[in-house]
Tab-separated table of C-alpha atoms in Angstrom:
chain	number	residue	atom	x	y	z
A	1274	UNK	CA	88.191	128.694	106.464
A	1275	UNK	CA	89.788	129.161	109.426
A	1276	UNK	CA	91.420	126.250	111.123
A	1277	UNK	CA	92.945	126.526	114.743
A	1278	UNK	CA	95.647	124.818	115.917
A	1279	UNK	CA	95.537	121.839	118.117
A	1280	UNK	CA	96.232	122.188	121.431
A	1281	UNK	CA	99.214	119.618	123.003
A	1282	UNK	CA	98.547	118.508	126.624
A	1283	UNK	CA	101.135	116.252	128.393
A	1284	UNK	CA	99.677	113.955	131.161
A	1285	UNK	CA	101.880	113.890	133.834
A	1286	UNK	CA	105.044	114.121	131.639
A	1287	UNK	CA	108.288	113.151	133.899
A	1288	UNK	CA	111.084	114.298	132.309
A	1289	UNK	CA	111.628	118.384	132.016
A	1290	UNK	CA	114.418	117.540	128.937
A	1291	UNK	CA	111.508	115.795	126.735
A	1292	UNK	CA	108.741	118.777	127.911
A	1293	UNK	CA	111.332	121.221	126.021
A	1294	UNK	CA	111.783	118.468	123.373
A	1295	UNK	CA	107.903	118.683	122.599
A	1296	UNK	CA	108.210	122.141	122.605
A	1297	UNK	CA	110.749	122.326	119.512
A	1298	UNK	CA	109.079	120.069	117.977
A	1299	UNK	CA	106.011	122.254	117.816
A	1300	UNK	CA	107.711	125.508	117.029
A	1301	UNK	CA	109.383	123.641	114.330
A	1302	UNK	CA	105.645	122.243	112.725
A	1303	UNK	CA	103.434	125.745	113.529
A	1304	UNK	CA	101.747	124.659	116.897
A	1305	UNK	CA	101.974	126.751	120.318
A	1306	UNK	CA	99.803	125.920	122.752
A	1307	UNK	CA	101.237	123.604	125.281
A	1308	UNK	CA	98.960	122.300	128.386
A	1309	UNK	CA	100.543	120.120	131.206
A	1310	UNK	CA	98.827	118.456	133.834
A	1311	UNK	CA	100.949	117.025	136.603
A	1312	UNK	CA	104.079	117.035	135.806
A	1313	UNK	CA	106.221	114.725	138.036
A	1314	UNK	CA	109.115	117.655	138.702
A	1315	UNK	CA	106.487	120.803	138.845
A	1316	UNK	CA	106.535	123.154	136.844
A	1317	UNK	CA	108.601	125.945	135.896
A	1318	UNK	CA	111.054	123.302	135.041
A	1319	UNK	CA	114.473	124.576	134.505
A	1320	UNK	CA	115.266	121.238	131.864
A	1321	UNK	CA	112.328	122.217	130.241
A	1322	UNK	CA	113.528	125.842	129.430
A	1323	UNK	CA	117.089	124.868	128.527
A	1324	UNK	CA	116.056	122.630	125.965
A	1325	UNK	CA	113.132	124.919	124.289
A	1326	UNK	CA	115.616	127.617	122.174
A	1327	UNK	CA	114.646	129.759	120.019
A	1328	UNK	CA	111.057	129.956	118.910
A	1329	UNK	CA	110.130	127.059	121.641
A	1330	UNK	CA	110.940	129.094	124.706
A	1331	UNK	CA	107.948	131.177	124.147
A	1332	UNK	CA	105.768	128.307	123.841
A	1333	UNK	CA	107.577	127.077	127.335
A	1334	UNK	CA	106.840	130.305	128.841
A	1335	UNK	CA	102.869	130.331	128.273
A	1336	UNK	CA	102.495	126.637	129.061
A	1337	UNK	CA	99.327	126.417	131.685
A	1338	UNK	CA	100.039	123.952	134.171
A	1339	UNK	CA	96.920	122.167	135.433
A	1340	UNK	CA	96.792	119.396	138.442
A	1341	UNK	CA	93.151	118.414	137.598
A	1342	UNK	CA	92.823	116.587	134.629
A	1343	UNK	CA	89.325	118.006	134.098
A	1344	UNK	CA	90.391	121.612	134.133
A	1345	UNK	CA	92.774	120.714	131.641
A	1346	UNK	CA	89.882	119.758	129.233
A	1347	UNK	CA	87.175	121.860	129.846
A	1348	UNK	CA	87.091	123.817	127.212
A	1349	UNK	CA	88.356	120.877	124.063
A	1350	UNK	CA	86.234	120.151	122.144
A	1351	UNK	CA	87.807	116.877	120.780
A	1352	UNK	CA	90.762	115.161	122.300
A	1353	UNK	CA	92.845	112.195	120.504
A	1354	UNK	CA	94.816	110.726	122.455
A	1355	UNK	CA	98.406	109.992	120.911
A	1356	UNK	CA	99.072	106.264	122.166
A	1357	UNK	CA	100.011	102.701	120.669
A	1358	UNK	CA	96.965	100.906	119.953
A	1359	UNK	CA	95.355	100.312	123.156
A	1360	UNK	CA	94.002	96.109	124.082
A	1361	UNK	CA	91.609	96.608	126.333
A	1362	UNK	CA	89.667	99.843	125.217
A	1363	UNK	CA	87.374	100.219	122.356
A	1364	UNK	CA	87.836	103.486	120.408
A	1365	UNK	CA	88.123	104.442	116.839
A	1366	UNK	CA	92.113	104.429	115.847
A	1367	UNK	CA	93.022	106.725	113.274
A	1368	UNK	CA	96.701	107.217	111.862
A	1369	UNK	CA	98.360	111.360	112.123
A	1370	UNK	CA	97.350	112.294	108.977
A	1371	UNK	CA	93.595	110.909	109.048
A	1372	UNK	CA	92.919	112.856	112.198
A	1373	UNK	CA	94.627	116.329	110.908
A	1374	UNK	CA	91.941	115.727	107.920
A	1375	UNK	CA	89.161	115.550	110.392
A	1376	UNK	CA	90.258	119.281	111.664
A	1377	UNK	CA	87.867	120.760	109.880
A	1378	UNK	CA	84.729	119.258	110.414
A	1379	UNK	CA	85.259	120.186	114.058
A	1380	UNK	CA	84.096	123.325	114.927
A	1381	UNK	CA	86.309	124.019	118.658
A	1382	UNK	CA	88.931	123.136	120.266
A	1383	UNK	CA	91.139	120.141	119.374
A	1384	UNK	CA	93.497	118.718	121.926
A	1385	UNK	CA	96.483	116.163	120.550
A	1386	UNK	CA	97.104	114.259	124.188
A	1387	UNK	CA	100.495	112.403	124.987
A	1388	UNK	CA	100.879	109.665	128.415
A	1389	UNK	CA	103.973	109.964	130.336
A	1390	UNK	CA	107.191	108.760	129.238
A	1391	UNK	CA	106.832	105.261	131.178
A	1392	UNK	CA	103.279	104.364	131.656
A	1393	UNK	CA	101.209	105.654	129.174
A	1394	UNK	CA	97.891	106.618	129.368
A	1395	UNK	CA	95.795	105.477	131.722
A	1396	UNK	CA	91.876	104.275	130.664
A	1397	UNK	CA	90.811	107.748	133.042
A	1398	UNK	CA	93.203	109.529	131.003
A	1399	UNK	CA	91.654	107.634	127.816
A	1400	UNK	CA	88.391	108.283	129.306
A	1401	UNK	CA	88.621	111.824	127.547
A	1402	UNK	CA	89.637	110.779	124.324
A	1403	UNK	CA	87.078	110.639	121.264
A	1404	UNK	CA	89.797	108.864	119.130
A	1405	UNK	CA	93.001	107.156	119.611
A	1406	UNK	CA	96.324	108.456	117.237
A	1407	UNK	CA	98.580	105.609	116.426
A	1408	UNK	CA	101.565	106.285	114.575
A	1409	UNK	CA	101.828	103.707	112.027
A	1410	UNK	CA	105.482	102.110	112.479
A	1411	UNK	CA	107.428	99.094	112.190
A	1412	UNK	CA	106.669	95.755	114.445
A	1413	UNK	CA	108.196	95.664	118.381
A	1414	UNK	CA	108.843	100.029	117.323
A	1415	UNK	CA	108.651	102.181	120.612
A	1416	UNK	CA	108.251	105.523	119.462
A	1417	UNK	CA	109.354	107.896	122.737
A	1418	UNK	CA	107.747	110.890	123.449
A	1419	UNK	CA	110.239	113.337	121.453
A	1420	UNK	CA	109.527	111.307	118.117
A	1421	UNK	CA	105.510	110.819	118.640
A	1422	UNK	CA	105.287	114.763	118.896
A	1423	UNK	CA	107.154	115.483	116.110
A	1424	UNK	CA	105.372	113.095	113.750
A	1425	UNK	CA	101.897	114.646	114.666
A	1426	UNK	CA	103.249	117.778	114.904
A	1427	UNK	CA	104.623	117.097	111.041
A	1428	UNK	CA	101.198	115.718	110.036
A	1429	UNK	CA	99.612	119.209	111.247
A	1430	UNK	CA	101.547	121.294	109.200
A	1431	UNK	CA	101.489	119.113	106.484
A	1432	UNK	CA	97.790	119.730	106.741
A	1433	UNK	CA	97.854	123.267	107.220
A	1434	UNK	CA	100.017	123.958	104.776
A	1435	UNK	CA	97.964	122.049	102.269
A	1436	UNK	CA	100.539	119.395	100.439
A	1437	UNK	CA	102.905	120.606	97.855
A	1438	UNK	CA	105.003	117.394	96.758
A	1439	UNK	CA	107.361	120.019	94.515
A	1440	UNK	CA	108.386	122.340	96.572
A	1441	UNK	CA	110.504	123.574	93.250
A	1442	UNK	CA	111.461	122.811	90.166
A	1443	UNK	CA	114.768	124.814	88.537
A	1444	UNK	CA	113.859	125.907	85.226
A	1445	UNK	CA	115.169	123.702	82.699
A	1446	UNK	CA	116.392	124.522	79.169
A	1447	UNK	CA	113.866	124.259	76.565
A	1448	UNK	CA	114.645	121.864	73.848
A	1449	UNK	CA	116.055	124.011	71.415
A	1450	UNK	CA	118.612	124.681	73.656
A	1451	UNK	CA	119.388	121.077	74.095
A	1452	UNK	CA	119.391	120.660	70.272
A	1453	UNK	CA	122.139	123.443	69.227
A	1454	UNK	CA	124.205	121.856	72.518
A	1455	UNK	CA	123.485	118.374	70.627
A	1456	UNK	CA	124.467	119.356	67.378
A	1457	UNK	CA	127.631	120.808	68.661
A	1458	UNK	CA	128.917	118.071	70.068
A	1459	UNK	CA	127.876	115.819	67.199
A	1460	UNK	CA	130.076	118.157	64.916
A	1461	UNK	CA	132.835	117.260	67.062
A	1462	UNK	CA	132.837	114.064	67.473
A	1463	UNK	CA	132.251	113.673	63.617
A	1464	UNK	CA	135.408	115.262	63.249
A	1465	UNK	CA	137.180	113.205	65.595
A	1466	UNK	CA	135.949	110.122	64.146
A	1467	UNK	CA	134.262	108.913	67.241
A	1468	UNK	CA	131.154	107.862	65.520
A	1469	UNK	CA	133.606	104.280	63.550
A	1470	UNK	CA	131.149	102.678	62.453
A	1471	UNK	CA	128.584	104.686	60.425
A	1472	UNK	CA	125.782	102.372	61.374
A	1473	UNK	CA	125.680	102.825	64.902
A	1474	UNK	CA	125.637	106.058	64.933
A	1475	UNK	CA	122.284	106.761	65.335
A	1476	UNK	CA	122.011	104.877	68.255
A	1477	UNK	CA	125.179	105.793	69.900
A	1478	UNK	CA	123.684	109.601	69.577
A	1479	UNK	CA	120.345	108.791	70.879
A	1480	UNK	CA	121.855	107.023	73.685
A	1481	UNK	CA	124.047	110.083	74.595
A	1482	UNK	CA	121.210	112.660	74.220
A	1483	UNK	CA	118.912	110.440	76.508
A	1484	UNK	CA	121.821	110.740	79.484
A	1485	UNK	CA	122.205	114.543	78.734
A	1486	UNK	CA	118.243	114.944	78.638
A	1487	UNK	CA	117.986	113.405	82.190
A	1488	UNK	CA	119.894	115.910	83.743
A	1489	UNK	CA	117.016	118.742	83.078
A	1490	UNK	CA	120.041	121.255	82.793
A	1491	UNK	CA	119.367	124.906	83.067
A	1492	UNK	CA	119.798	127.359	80.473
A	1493	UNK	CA	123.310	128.039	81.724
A	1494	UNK	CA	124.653	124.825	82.582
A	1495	UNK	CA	123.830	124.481	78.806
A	1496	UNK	CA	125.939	127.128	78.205
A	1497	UNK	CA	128.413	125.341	80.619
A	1498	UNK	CA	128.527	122.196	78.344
A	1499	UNK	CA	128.684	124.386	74.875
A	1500	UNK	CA	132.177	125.814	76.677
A	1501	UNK	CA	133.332	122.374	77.581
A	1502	UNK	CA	132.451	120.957	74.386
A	1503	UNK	CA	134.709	123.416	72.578
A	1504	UNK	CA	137.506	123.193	74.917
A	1505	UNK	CA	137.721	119.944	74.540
A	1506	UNK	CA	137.358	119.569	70.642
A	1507	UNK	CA	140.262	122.752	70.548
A	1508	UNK	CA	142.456	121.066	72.407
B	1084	UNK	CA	107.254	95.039	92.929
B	1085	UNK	CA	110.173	95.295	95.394
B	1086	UNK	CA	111.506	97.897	96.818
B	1087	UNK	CA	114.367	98.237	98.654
B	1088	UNK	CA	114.732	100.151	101.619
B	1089	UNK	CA	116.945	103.715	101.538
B	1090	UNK	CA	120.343	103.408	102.883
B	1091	UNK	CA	120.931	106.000	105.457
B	1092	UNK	CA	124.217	107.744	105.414
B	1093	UNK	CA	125.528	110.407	107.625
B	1094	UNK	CA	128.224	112.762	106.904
B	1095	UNK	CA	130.674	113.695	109.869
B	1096	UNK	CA	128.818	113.415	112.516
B	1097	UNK	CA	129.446	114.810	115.802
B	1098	UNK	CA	127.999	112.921	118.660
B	1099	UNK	CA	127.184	109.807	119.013
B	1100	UNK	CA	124.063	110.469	121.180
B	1101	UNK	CA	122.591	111.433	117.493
B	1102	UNK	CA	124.081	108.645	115.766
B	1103	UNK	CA	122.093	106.140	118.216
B	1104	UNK	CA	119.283	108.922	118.095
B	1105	UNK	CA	119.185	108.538	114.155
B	1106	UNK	CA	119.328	104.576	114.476
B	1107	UNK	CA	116.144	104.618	116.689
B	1108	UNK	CA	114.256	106.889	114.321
B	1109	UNK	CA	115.341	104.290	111.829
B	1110	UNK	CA	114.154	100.742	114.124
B	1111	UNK	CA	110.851	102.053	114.279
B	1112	UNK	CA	110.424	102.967	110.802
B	1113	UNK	CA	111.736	99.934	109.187
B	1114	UNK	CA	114.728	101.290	107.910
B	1115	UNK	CA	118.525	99.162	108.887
B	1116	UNK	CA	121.357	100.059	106.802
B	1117	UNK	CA	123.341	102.879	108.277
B	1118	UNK	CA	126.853	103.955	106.557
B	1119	UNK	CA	128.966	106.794	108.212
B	1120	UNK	CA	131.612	109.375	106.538
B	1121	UNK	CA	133.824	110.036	108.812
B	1122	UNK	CA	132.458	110.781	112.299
B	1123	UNK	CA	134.021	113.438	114.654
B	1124	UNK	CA	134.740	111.068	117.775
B	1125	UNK	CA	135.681	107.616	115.306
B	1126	UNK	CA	133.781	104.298	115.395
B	1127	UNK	CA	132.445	102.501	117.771
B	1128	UNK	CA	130.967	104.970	119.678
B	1129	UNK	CA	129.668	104.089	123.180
B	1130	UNK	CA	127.477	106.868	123.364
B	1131	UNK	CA	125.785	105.881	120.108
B	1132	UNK	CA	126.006	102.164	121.628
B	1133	UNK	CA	123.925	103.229	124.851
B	1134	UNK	CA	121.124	105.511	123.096
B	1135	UNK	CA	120.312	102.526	120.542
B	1136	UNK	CA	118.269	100.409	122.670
B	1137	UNK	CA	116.096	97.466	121.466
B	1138	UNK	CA	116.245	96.703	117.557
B	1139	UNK	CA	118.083	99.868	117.054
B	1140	UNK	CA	121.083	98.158	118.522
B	1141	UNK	CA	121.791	95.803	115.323
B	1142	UNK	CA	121.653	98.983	113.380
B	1143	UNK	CA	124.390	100.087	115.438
B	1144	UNK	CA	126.303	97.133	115.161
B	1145	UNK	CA	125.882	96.768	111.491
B	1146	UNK	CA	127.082	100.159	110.484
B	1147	UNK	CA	129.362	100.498	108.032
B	1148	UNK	CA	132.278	103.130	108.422
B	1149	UNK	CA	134.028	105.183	105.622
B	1150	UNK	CA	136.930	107.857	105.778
B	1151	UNK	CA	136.134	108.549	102.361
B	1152	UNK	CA	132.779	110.203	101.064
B	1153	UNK	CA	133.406	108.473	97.383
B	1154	UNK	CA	133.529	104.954	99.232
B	1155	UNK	CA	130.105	105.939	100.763
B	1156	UNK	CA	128.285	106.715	97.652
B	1157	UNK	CA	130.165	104.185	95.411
B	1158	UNK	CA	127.389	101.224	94.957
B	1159	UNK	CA	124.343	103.822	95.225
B	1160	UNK	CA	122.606	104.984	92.141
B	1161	UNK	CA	120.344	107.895	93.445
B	1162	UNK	CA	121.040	109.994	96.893
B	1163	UNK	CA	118.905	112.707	98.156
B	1164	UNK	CA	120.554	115.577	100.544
B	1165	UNK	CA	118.255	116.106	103.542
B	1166	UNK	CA	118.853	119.964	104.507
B	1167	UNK	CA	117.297	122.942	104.421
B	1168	UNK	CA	117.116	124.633	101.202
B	1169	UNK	CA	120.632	125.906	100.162
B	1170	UNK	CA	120.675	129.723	99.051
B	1171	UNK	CA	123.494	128.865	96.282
B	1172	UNK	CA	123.082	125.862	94.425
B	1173	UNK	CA	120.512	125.182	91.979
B	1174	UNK	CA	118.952	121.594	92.811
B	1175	UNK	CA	115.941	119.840	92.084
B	1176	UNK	CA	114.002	120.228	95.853
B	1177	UNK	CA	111.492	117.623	96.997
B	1178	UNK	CA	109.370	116.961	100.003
B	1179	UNK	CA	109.754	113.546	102.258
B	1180	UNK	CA	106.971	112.252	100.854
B	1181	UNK	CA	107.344	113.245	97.200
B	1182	UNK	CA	111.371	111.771	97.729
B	1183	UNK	CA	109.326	108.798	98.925
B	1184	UNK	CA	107.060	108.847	96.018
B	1185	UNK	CA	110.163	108.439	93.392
B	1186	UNK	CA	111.667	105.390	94.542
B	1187	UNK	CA	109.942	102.479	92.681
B	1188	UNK	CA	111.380	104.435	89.703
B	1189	UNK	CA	114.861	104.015	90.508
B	1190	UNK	CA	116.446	100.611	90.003
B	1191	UNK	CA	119.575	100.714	92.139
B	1192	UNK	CA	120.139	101.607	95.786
B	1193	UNK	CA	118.782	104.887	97.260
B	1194	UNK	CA	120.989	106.570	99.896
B	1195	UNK	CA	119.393	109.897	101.919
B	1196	UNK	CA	122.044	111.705	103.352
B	1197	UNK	CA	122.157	113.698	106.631
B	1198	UNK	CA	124.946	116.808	107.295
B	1199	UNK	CA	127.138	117.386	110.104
B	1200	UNK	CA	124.842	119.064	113.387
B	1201	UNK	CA	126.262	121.909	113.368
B	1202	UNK	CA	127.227	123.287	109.859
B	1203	UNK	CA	125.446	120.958	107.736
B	1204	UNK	CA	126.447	119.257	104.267
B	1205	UNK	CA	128.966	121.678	102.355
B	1206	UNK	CA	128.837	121.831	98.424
B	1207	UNK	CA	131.584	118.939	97.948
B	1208	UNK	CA	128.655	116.867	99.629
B	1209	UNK	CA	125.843	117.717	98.024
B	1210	UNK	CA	128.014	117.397	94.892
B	1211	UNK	CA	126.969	113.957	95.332
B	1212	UNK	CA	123.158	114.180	95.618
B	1213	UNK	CA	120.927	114.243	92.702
B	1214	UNK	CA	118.077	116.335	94.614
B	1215	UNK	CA	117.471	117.934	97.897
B	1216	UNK	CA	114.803	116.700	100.622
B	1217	UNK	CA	113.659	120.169	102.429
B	1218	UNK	CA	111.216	118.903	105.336
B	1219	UNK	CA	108.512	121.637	105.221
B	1220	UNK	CA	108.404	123.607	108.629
B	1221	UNK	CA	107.058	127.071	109.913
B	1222	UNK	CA	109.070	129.833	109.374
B	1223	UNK	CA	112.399	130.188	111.581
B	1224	UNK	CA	112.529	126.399	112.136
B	1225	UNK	CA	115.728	124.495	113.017
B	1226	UNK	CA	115.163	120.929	113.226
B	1227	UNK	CA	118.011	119.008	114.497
B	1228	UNK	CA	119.487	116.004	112.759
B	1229	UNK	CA	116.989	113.107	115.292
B	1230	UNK	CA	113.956	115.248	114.397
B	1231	UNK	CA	114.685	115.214	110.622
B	1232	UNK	CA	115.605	111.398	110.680
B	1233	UNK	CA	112.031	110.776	112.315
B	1234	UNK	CA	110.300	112.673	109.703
B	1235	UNK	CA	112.122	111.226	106.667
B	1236	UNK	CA	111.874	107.541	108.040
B	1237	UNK	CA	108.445	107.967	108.967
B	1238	UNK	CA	107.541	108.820	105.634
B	1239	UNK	CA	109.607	106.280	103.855
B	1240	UNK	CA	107.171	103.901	106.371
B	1241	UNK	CA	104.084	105.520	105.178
B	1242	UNK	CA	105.273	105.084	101.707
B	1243	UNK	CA	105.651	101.435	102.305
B	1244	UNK	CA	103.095	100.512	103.885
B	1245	UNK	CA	100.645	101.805	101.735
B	1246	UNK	CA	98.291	104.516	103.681
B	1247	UNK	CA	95.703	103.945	105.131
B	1248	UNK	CA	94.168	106.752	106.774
B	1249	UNK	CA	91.499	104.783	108.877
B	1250	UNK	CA	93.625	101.772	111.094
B	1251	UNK	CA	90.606	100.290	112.597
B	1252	UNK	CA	87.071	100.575	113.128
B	1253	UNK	CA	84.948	99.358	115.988
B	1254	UNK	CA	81.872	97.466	114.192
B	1255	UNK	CA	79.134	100.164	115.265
B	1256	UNK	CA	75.501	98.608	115.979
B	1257	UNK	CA	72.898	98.189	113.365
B	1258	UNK	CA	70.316	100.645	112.880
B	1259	UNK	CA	67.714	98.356	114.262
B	1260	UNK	CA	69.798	97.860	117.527
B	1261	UNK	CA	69.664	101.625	117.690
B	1262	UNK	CA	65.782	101.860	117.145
B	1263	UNK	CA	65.205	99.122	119.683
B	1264	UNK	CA	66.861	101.547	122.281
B	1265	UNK	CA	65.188	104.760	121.211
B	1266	UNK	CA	61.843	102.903	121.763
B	1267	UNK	CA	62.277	102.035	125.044
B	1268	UNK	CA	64.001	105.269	125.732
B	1269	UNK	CA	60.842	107.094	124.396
B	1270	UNK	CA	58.800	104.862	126.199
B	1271	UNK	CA	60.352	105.859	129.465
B	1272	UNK	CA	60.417	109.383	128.935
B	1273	UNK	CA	56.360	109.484	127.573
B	1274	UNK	CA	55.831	107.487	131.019
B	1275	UNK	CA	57.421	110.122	133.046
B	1276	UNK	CA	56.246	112.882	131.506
B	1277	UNK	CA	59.250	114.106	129.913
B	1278	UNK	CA	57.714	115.587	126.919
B	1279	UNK	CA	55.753	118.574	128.004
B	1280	UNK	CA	54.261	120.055	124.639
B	1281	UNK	CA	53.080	117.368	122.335
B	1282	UNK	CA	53.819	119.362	119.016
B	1283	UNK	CA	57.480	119.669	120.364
B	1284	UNK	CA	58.353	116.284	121.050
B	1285	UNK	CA	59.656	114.794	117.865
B	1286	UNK	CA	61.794	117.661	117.146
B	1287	UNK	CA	63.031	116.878	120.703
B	1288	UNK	CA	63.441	112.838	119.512
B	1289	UNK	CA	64.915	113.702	116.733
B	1290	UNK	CA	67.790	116.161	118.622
B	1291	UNK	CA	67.750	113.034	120.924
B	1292	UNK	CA	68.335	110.171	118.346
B	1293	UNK	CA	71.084	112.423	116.777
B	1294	UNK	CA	73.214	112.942	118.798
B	1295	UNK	CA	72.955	108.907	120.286
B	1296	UNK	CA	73.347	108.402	116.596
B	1297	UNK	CA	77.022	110.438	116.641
B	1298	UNK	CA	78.217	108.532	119.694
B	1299	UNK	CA	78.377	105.000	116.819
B	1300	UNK	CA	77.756	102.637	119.426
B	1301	UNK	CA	78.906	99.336	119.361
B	1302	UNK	CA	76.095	96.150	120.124
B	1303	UNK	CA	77.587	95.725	123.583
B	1304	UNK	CA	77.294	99.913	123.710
B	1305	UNK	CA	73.778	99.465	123.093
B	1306	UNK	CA	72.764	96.864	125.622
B	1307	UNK	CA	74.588	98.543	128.146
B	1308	UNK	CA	72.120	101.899	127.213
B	1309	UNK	CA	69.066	99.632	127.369
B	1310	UNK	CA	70.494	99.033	130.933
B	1311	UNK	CA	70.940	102.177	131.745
B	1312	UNK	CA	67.627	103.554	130.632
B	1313	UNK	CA	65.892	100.584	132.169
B	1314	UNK	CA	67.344	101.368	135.494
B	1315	UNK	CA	66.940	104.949	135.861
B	1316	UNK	CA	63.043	104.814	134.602
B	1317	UNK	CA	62.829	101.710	137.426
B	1318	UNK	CA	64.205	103.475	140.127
């Protein structure tokens, strides 16, 4: 199954600083295809290109520039429209992730649609929106334009990349390992007399291999220990 | 079950734009405490001061300033290194939302830590961190320290809010508010003749009834479609 990317269009975006912003932030997530319409400075946009580096200014370079807001639609599919939840307008409201998990039942082109800085998005703008994006957040938030993108741009990759909580795990040392590093020790503190009261010992050891247990060392910080262990008892 | 909220600490950090960038990301994702090591241009900051508008601003305020990095991490019991994944140590590496994930397990104060801009956390640092948070990105990604603080947050809000994928639904119209309107609107079109071929027309209905089916119309969606149909078959 192959999913394409969602298309970012910018409704009459004002500043040229946050129009490069947008564009890291998709470089950074796996998305590059940036639409504008309007933009308040025109477009090129010198801001714009000094603030895409790297990967971005190749996604600054092919941005189509539209002054219809039609044109810049015509061929989507399905637009959501990235906005706080709207008052006045009826439309299904969906968080980032729900809507990247709708990508694939959606067979064309998906546009992710941001208002300008200031305003917003008008109810025309709205008007060619399927679904409404909110970005779950804390009460009186204002998430700017910068931090919206980079959130859904987040989500999409997230998505793409299909979910992998672990990214890695360092081999740990097996539990024999632990035991010969245990009984080690244990021979050395028996013969410093750590261990005064014969009783407790079996608690004071359990206690001591829990807190070595819980740092899942690796084979050779094992082998670490077994040297400091010694060093210590020698001295 | 409580749980309280990651404390945020940042290692020398450069400019204060960032700082007050990293205390918005935190305002809107319900995160407050904010401890610094050490910042390049001391504390206060004006320029932090000026980019944390709205509830960011007591953030600002309330940040607590060490010289030392051991004074920092004194009172917490678990921190996680945000960065990418270092070549040369072996750590335990975890996604935001798997970090996330781990918290109700740790009794004690959390603290994710953020490196310097430009040459991130050294080893002496992350001497100090239990496991490493690597925000997944596309190949050849930099994020910069705002764009990582808005991921990380964002997910420690997910995580506490509980997801919910679906926000809000609009109440779509019963299915016998529906068949009300596709028997007048198959009234209308018998009257005018709209079905050509008899054998063809409930295919046709059905196509028709589908995709007014897809559009889940609310009740006041519906009347205003009875409208509709009842004033274009009028006129």
């Amino acid at each position: 199954m192959t999913i394409h990317s969602p298309i970012i269009i910018l409704i009459r975006p004002q500043m040229g600083e946050n129009i490069g912003a947008v564009a890291r932030a998709m470089a950074n997530f796996g998305l590059s295809e940036l639409r504008l319409v309007s933009p308040r400075d025109g477009w090129p946009n010198a801001q714009a290109e000094a603030m895409a580096t790297g990967h971005a200014s190749q996604i600054v370079e092919n941005v189509a520039c539209f002054q219809d807001t039609a044109a810049a639609f015509a061929d989507i599919t399905r637009a959501y429209a990235t906005t706080a939840r709207p008052r006045d307008i009826q439309k299904r409201v969906v968080t980032p992730q729900g809507a990247m998990e709708e990508m694939p039942a959606i067979a064309g082109k998906v546009a992710l649609v941001f208002g300008p800085e200031r305003t917003g998005l008008t109810n025309e703008d709205l008007s060619w929106c399927e679904s409404i994006i909110t970005i779950p957040t804390s009460e009186h938030a204002s998430l700017n334009l910068a931090q919206s993108m980079v959130v859904v741009a987040y989500e999409w990759h997230q998505f793409a990349m299909g979910k992998t909580k672990e990214i890695s795990n360092i081999p740990t040392a097996d539990l024999s390992q632990y035991d010969q590093l245990f009984r080690q020790l244990e021979g050395h503190l028996d013969e410093s007399g750590f261990f005064k009261v014969a009783e407790k010992k079996p608690a004071m050891l359990l206690n001591i291999k829990t807190a070595l247990l819980r740092a899942h060392m690796t084979e050779q910080e094992i082998q670490t220990f077994h040297g400091i262990f010694r060093a210590l008892a020698e001295k």
